[in-house]
């Protein structure tokens, strides 16, 4: 189902977000939550998007990670970008690995829904061109994520990490 949603960032921005559920694991948030988190991240960068959020099992995530990144493990999120860097409409796919997100939430003692929010926002910011390869870029991305999550009442996911400044 392709839903047109609007967000406010000074003006209305048409955005299409499709959620696909491949994984049958329990407690995956409802589609509307994924859309809210993605829209908030898009609003923070003032972009419209055509986005698919695909929630998958570990085998699919591992296969995609191996095929496209040459890494033989299932990551929590993969972002596939289908637009030019300067594009006004972001186009891409987020692939979230449900078992990995659930395992990380347990290990980090975080609410599962909060971790899904974080991973979704993180993936959308990658779609918008953010990365965390350099420490300055990582700090900017993490601050942006924390601000977006705070609007949902979710604690900064990086507070418990060691400060390296």
PDB file of C-alpha atoms in Angstrom:
ATOM      1  CA  UNK A   1       0.000   0.000   0.000  1.00  0.00           C
ATOM      2  CA  UNK A   2       1.421   3.357  -1.011  1.00  0.00           C
ATOM      3  CA  UNK A   3       0.308   6.097   1.363  1.00  0.00           C
ATOM      4  CA  UNK A   4       0.905   9.766   0.703  1.00  0.00           C
ATOM      5  CA  UNK A   5       1.731  11.504   3.943  1.00  0.00           C
ATOM      6  CA  UNK A   6       2.549  15.116   4.688  1.00  0.00           C
ATOM      7  CA  UNK A   7       4.936  16.545   7.210  1.00  0.00           C
ATOM      8  CA  UNK A   8       5.522  20.085   8.354  1.00  0.00           C
ATOM      9  CA  UNK A   9       8.964  21.622   8.152  1.00  0.00           C
ATOM     10  CA  UNK A  10       7.897  25.128   7.297  1.00  0.00           C
ATOM     11  CA  UNK A  11       5.906  23.734   4.361  1.00  0.00           C
ATOM     12  CA  UNK A  12       4.115  20.549   3.404  1.00  0.00           C
ATOM     13  CA  UNK A  13       6.299  17.927   1.806  1.00  0.00           C
ATOM     14  CA  UNK A  14       4.706  15.025  -0.041  1.00  0.00           C
ATOM     15  CA  UNK A  15       6.195  11.747   1.052  1.00  0.00           C
ATOM     16  CA  UNK A  16       5.389   8.167   0.151  1.00  0.00           C
ATOM     17  CA  UNK A  17       6.356   5.539   2.707  1.00  0.00           C
ATOM     18  CA  UNK A  18       5.614   1.867   2.186  1.00  0.00           C
ATOM     19  CA  UNK A  19       6.156  -0.680   4.964  1.00  0.00           C
ATOM     20  CA  UNK A  20       6.782  -4.308   4.045  1.00  0.00           C
ATOM     21  CA  UNK A  21       6.752  -7.013   6.698  1.00  0.00           C
ATOM     22  CA  UNK A  22       8.678 -10.130   5.804  1.00  0.00           C
ATOM     23  CA  UNK A  23       9.724 -11.189   9.296  1.00  0.00           C
ATOM     24  CA  UNK A  24       7.149 -12.996  11.422  1.00  0.00           C
ATOM     25  CA  UNK A  25       8.928 -12.183  14.702  1.00  0.00           C
ATOM     26  CA  UNK A  26       6.694 -10.854  17.481  1.00  0.00           C
ATOM     27  CA  UNK A  27       6.391  -7.237  18.606  1.00  0.00           C
ATOM     28  CA  UNK A  28       7.292  -5.429  15.390  1.00  0.00           C
ATOM     29  CA  UNK A  29       5.796  -1.929  15.681  1.00  0.00           C
ATOM     30  CA  UNK A  30       2.769  -1.018  13.560  1.00  0.00           C
ATOM     31  CA  UNK A  31       3.263   0.532  10.125  1.00  0.00           C
ATOM     32  CA  UNK A  32       2.051   3.932  11.340  1.00  0.00           C
ATOM     33  CA  UNK A  33       4.948   4.056  13.856  1.00  0.00           C
ATOM     34  CA  UNK A  34       7.549   3.415  11.180  1.00  0.00           C
ATOM     35  CA  UNK A  35       5.949   6.184   9.124  1.00  0.00           C
ATOM     36  CA  UNK A  36       5.964   8.640  12.058  1.00  0.00           C
ATOM     37  CA  UNK A  37       9.634   7.976  12.811  1.00  0.00           C
ATOM     38  CA  UNK A  38      10.636   8.254   9.150  1.00  0.00           C
ATOM     39  CA  UNK A  39       8.623  11.456   8.683  1.00  0.00           C
ATOM     40  CA  UNK A  40      10.260  13.032  11.728  1.00  0.00           C
ATOM     41  CA  UNK A  41      13.715  12.235  10.366  1.00  0.00           C
ATOM     42  CA  UNK A  42      12.763  13.608   6.945  1.00  0.00           C
ATOM     43  CA  UNK A  43      11.356  16.769   8.531  1.00  0.00           C
ATOM     44  CA  UNK A  44      14.666  17.318  10.319  1.00  0.00           C
ATOM     45  CA  UNK A  45      16.457  17.508   6.959  1.00  0.00           C
ATOM     46  CA  UNK A  46      13.611  19.214   5.068  1.00  0.00           C
ATOM     47  CA  UNK A  47      13.354  16.536   2.386  1.00  0.00           C
ATOM     48  CA  UNK A  48      10.543  14.607   0.752  1.00  0.00           C
ATOM     49  CA  UNK A  49      10.991  10.923   0.058  1.00  0.00           C
ATOM     50  CA  UNK A  50       9.830   7.820  -1.671  1.00  0.00           C
ATOM     51  CA  UNK A  51      10.805   5.220   0.873  1.00  0.00           C
ATOM     52  CA  UNK A  52      10.230   1.549   1.524  1.00  0.00           C
ATOM     53  CA  UNK A  53      10.810   0.232   5.039  1.00  0.00           C
ATOM     54  CA  UNK A  54      11.235  -3.538   4.810  1.00  0.00           C
ATOM     55  CA  UNK A  55      11.327  -5.554   8.048  1.00  0.00           C
ATOM     56  CA  UNK A  56      13.108  -8.834   7.344  1.00  0.00           C
ATOM     57  CA  UNK A  57      14.488 -11.981   8.939  1.00  0.00           C
ATOM     58  CA  UNK A  58      18.181 -12.608   9.574  1.00  0.00           C
ATOM     59  CA  UNK A  59      18.707 -14.694   6.428  1.00  0.00           C
ATOM     60  CA  UNK A  60      17.513 -11.918   4.101  1.00  0.00           C
ATOM     61  CA  UNK A  61      19.486  -9.244   5.949  1.00  0.00           C
ATOM     62  CA  UNK A  62      22.630 -11.370   5.874  1.00  0.00           C
ATOM     63  CA  UNK A  63      22.201 -12.141   2.152  1.00  0.00           C
ATOM     64  CA  UNK A  64      21.731  -8.460   1.295  1.00  0.00           C
ATOM     65  CA  UNK A  65      24.662  -7.389   3.458  1.00  0.00           C
ATOM     66  CA  UNK A  66      26.863 -10.020   1.814  1.00  0.00           C
ATOM     67  CA  UNK A  67      25.744  -9.181  -1.719  1.00  0.00           C
ATOM     68  CA  UNK A  68      25.938  -5.386  -1.442  1.00  0.00           C
ATOM     69  CA  UNK A  69      28.553  -4.749   1.248  1.00  0.00           C
ATOM     70  CA  UNK A  70      30.655  -7.921   1.190  1.00  0.00           C
ATOM     71  CA  UNK A  71      29.982  -8.509   4.891  1.00  0.00           C
ATOM     72  CA  UNK A  72      28.768 -11.900   6.071  1.00  0.00           C
ATOM     73  CA  UNK A  73      26.431 -11.039   8.946  1.00  0.00           C
ATOM     74  CA  UNK A  74      22.938  -9.679   9.480  1.00  0.00           C
ATOM     75  CA  UNK A  75      23.083  -5.961  10.414  1.00  0.00           C
ATOM     76  CA  UNK A  76      20.345  -4.089  12.262  1.00  0.00           C
ATOM     77  CA  UNK A  77      19.675  -1.807   9.254  1.00  0.00           C
ATOM     78  CA  UNK A  78      20.770  -1.442   5.650  1.00  0.00           C
ATOM     79  CA  UNK A  79      20.037   1.699   3.670  1.00  0.00           C
ATOM     80  CA  UNK A  80      19.815   1.568  -0.102  1.00  0.00           C
ATOM     81  CA  UNK A  81      19.940   4.999  -1.731  1.00  0.00           C
ATOM     82  CA  UNK A  82      18.431   5.508  -5.201  1.00  0.00           C
ATOM     83  CA  UNK A  83      18.920   9.255  -5.737  1.00  0.00           C
ATOM     84  CA  UNK A  84      21.616  11.790  -6.501  1.00  0.00           C
ATOM     85  CA  UNK A  85      23.117  13.502  -3.451  1.00  0.00           C
ATOM     86  CA  UNK A  86      21.540  16.883  -4.326  1.00  0.00           C
ATOM     87  CA  UNK A  87      18.067  15.472  -5.057  1.00  0.00           C
ATOM     88  CA  UNK A  88      15.073  17.200  -3.480  1.00  0.00           C
ATOM     89  CA  UNK A  89      13.229  13.878  -3.245  1.00  0.00           C
ATOM     90  CA  UNK A  90      15.075  11.109  -1.475  1.00  0.00           C
ATOM     91  CA  UNK A  91      14.447   7.647  -2.852  1.00  0.00           C
ATOM     92  CA  UNK A  92      15.511   4.462  -1.177  1.00  0.00           C
ATOM     93  CA  UNK A  93      14.891   1.395   0.899  1.00  0.00           C
ATOM     94  CA  UNK A  94      15.536   0.700   4.559  1.00  0.00           C
ATOM     95  CA  UNK A  95      15.939  -2.945   5.455  1.00  0.00           C
ATOM     96  CA  UNK A  96      15.527  -3.577   9.171  1.00  0.00           C
ATOM     97  CA  UNK A  97      16.472  -6.978  10.553  1.00  0.00           C
ATOM     98  CA  UNK A  98      13.850  -7.784  13.193  1.00  0.00           C
ATOM     99  CA  UNK A  99      15.824 -10.463  15.108  1.00  0.00           C
ATOM    100  CA  UNK A 100      18.919  -8.249  15.285  1.00  0.00           C
ATOM    101  CA  UNK A 101      16.933  -5.219  16.460  1.00  0.00           C
ATOM    102  CA  UNK A 102      15.244  -7.381  19.123  1.00  0.00           C
ATOM    103  CA  UNK A 103      18.565  -8.868  20.271  1.00  0.00           C
ATOM    104  CA  UNK A 104      20.213  -5.429  20.488  1.00  0.00           C
ATOM    105  CA  UNK A 105      17.287  -3.974  22.448  1.00  0.00           C
ATOM    106  CA  UNK A 106      17.548  -6.798  24.998  1.00  0.00           C
ATOM    107  CA  UNK A 107      21.346  -6.491  25.241  1.00  0.00           C
ATOM    108  CA  UNK A 108      21.145  -2.696  25.654  1.00  0.00           C
ATOM    109  CA  UNK A 109      18.189  -2.978  28.054  1.00  0.00           C
ATOM    110  CA  UNK A 110      16.097  -0.663  25.881  1.00  0.00           C
ATOM    111  CA  UNK A 111      12.421  -0.831  25.052  1.00  0.00           C
ATOM    112  CA  UNK A 112      12.046  -2.668  21.747  1.00  0.00           C
ATOM    113  CA  UNK A 113       9.869   0.061  20.211  1.00  0.00           C
ATOM    114  CA  UNK A 114      12.426   2.720  21.187  1.00  0.00           C
ATOM    115  CA  UNK A 115      15.200   0.756  19.487  1.00  0.00           C
ATOM    116  CA  UNK A 116      13.095   0.338  16.342  1.00  0.00           C
ATOM    117  CA  UNK A 117      12.564   4.116  16.384  1.00  0.00           C
ATOM    118  CA  UNK A 118      16.302   4.713  16.694  1.00  0.00           C
ATOM    119  CA  UNK A 119      17.242   2.278  13.931  1.00  0.00           C
ATOM    120  CA  UNK A 120      14.555   3.696  11.612  1.00  0.00           C
ATOM    121  CA  UNK A 121      15.694   7.287  12.188  1.00  0.00           C
ATOM    122  CA  UNK A 122      19.320   6.209  11.763  1.00  0.00           C
ATOM    123  CA  UNK A 123      18.539   4.578   8.418  1.00  0.00           C
ATOM    124  CA  UNK A 124      16.569   7.577   7.143  1.00  0.00           C
ATOM    125  CA  UNK A 125      19.441   9.888   8.047  1.00  0.00           C
ATOM    126  CA  UNK A 126      21.784   7.663   6.022  1.00  0.00           C
ATOM    127  CA  UNK A 127      19.315   8.062   3.143  1.00  0.00           C
ATOM    128  CA  UNK A 128      19.647  11.830   3.583  1.00  0.00           C
ATOM    129  CA  UNK A 129      23.438  11.631   3.320  1.00  0.00           C
ATOM    130  CA  UNK A 130      24.522  11.426   6.953  1.00  0.00           C
ATOM    131  CA  UNK A 131      27.264   8.991   7.895  1.00  0.00           C
ATOM    132  CA  UNK A 132      29.389   8.114  10.898  1.00  0.00           C
ATOM    133  CA  UNK A 133      32.716   7.232   9.301  1.00  0.00           C
ATOM    134  CA  UNK A 134      34.532  10.261  10.794  1.00  0.00           C
ATOM    135  CA  UNK A 135      34.142  11.343  14.413  1.00  0.00           C
ATOM    136  CA  UNK A 136      32.769  14.803  13.528  1.00  0.00           C
ATOM    137  CA  UNK A 137      30.215  13.273  11.149  1.00  0.00           C
ATOM    138  CA  UNK A 138      29.260  10.691  13.762  1.00  0.00           C
ATOM    139  CA  UNK A 139      28.756  13.393  16.405  1.00  0.00           C
ATOM    140  CA  UNK A 140      26.494  15.377  14.067  1.00  0.00           C
ATOM    141  CA  UNK A 141      24.485  12.297  13.100  1.00  0.00           C
ATOM    142  CA  UNK A 142      24.118  11.162  16.713  1.00  0.00           C
ATOM    143  CA  UNK A 143      22.986  14.627  17.848  1.00  0.00           C
ATOM    144  CA  UNK A 144      20.425  14.748  15.049  1.00  0.00           C
ATOM    145  CA  UNK A 145      19.152  11.281  15.973  1.00  0.00           C
ATOM    146  CA  UNK A 146      18.929  12.224  19.656  1.00  0.00           C
ATOM    147  CA  UNK A 147      16.912  15.378  18.839  1.00  0.00           C
ATOM    148  CA  UNK A 148      14.469  13.472  16.644  1.00  0.00           C
ATOM    149  CA  UNK A 149      14.028  10.707  19.214  1.00  0.00           C
ATOM    150  CA  UNK A 150      13.530  13.223  22.030  1.00  0.00           C
ATOM    151  CA  UNK A 151      10.400  14.457  20.233  1.00  0.00           C
ATOM    152  CA  UNK A 152       8.970  10.959  20.814  1.00  0.00           C
ATOM    153  CA  UNK A 153      10.041  10.897  24.465  1.00  0.00           C
ATOM    154  CA  UNK A 154      12.881   8.477  23.720  1.00  0.00           C
ATOM    155  CA  UNK A 155      16.135   8.893  25.623  1.00  0.00           C
ATOM    156  CA  UNK A 156      19.358   9.648  23.791  1.00  0.00           C
ATOM    157  CA  UNK A 157      20.615   6.207  22.700  1.00  0.00           C
ATOM    158  CA  UNK A 158      24.217   7.420  22.883  1.00  0.00           C
ATOM    159  CA  UNK A 159      24.238   8.659  26.487  1.00  0.00           C
ATOM    160  CA  UNK A 160      25.598   5.406  27.820  1.00  0.00           C
ATOM    161  CA  UNK A 161      28.509   5.390  25.367  1.00  0.00           C
ATOM    162  CA  UNK A 162      31.929   6.559  26.428  1.00  0.00           C
ATOM    163  CA  UNK A 163      32.593  10.203  25.554  1.00  0.00           C
ATOM    164  CA  UNK A 164      35.605  10.270  23.263  1.00  0.00           C
ATOM    165  CA  UNK A 165      36.048  14.041  23.042  1.00  0.00           C
TER     166      UNK A 165
END
